[in-house]
Amino acid sequence: MNETYTLVEACWSIAGEPLPDEVEKYAKLLLLDYLGVAAAGAELEESSRHTREVAAAMGGAAESTAFGLEEKLPAPAAAFVNGVTAHGVEMDDTHSPASSHPGVVVWSAGLAVAEQEGRSGEALLPAVAAGYELACRVGYAASPSSMYARGFHPTSASGVFGAALTSACLMELDLEAARMAVGIAGSFAAGNMEYLAQGSMTKRLQPGQAAHAGILSALLARQGFTGPETILEGEFGFLHAYSDGADPHLLTESLGETWEIQKTGLKAYGCCRYMHSPIEASLRAIEGQPWSVDEVVGIRVGLVDAGWGLVVDPIAHKYTPATRVDGQFSLPFGVATALVHGQATVHEFRETQLADPTILSLARKVTVERDGALDRVYPTLWPSWSEIELTDGRVLRGEVNTTKGDPDNPLKPEEVRAKFEALAWPYWSEGEAHEVVSLVNQVQARDTAELMARVRCRASGARSEKKRPMTVPDTSVS
């Protein structure tokens, strides 16, 4: 018995039992959110188009549905397309302790395999919850700040293990084969942070690669292929190879007492998670206050150290983002965008905003500061503060301990649905979007293929070119 064995056994067991009611309800909210961000990515992102064109050209068995394509693809290829697509608009779910986006990997793999294997939502939800449990625990134990410092992207590097387990459970592999799938997945663990240098599309590629590799790991295990039994904590295992600050004991701490899927938050802003608290703190600072952009002398923002290399350095580059990805990873640009527009959704992080002189001028007034008090509670909390100095001498201050959408300050179900509907347009017509909501609500009693048929029906029905505005949910602490 070792940490890998104990963790895999516990997670594999999750998939064999009905979920508690509250966990099941939350899993369905996460599913709806995933479908919404994937629909937006399929409609809006050039990276999604490139990915599906390459995958379609490769051909193969018609097994599973990919966003934006009429024809089905082999299950690993469909998961690859959907993983890239759902990560495109930077609004996918976030597990703060692991600093990762587990859903974009695990749902992408789970939906593809469930459709391929003819499994219902009754099997899908527990298998996905199992994948969240494994991926999030691996990411947390690996120490996200240490992984970032070494250049690894936690979402894909740790997510591949969750995708492998979810796939193995939906293929109904026994415990030994599931262990092998997780062991094999370690050879596919990847994800590099150099996308930050030029704002390239490779960040979106990496969750798709992890979903693809997770399915491939389970398929290999089903055929009898073997993997190391100590892939997580072993001398050359994932934790030691990918991190200088890993703690293997966190893999199994409180195992069975909590649900990592319930610790996963939903995004209200269309950018890197490390920008959410500073954005919300800035919006809180001006709430109910008379002010104008022209009156701003300077903006000071406090940020946890772990986010520095993602959204602050190099600061000259952050002041003048050249691409959408640059903008989504620029704290000054994000704060300025939110203050100018009053929100920071996918619609505010478009290419047209990159040359807006008002936003760029305000962004140059943003300075970011390290604050040890913030770091002491990270990653349990992701706090921030913002101080906006005005020409009349006033300093408006806002503080955030847990941003809107985190489990301690969650989006309400009606807010999740509003986010879905805004993102789903115009990929689906209004009627189709309502059908998707209905199918998600009833997913336990439905074949996964029935839900994915709505994803595939890309060309049916009338489409309006008018895009609904997406409004930010109420950011007041609930």
mmCIF file of C-alpha atoms in Angstrom, residues 8 32 64 77 93 101-102 115 159 168 183 188 197 227 243 246 255 286 310-311 348 371 374 386 407 410 456 463:
data_model
loop_
_atom_site.group_PDB
_atom_site.id
_atom_site.type_symbol
_atom_site.label_atom_id
_atom_site.label_comp_id
_atom_site.label_asym_id
_atom_site.label_seq_id
_atom_site.Cartn_x
_atom_site.Cartn_y
_atom_site.Cartn_z
ATOM 1 C CA VAL A 8 -6.716 5.534 -6.694
ATOM 2 C CA LEU A 32 -23.781 23.096 -17.446
ATOM 3 C CA SER A 64 -17.862 10.781 -29.838
ATOM 4 C CA ALA A 77 -9.830 13.076 -30.606
ATOM 5 C CA ASP A 93 -14.103 26.132 -13.482
ATOM 6 C CA HIS A 101 -9.118 23.926 -14.120
ATOM 7 C CA PRO A 102 -10.132 20.287 -13.556
ATOM 8 C CA GLU A 115 -20.771 8.517 -25.368
ATOM 9 C CA GLY A 159 -5.401 16.846 -14.884
ATOM 10 C CA ALA A 168 -11.178 3.874 -16.680
ATOM 11 C CA GLY A 183 0.339 4.877 -13.793
ATOM 12 C CA PHE A 188 1.698 11.850 -20.604
ATOM 13 C CA ALA A 197 6.047 34.849 -23.567
ATOM 14 C CA GLY A 227 2.303 1.547 -15.595
ATOM 15 C CA SER A 243 7.832 20.126 -8.062
ATOM 16 C CA ALA A 246 5.472 18.674 -3.057
ATOM 17 C CA LEU A 255 -9.599 11.337 2.076
ATOM 18 C CA ILE A 286 -15.707 52.195 -6.699
ATOM 19 C CA LEU A 310 1.519 34.826 -14.811
ATOM 20 C CA VAL A 311 -0.138 38.243 -14.714
ATOM 21 C CA GLU A 348 -14.578 42.605 -22.716
ATOM 22 C CA ASP A 371 1.957 41.456 0.253
ATOM 23 C CA LEU A 374 -1.963 37.703 1.334
ATOM 24 C CA SER A 386 -7.076 47.575 -4.542
ATOM 25 C CA PRO A 407 -17.123 27.785 -3.046
ATOM 26 C CA PRO A 410 -20.639 30.711 -4.893
ATOM 27 C CA ARG A 456 -23.446 17.999 -32.537
ATOM 28 C CA ARG A 463 -29.254 31.511 -35.819
#
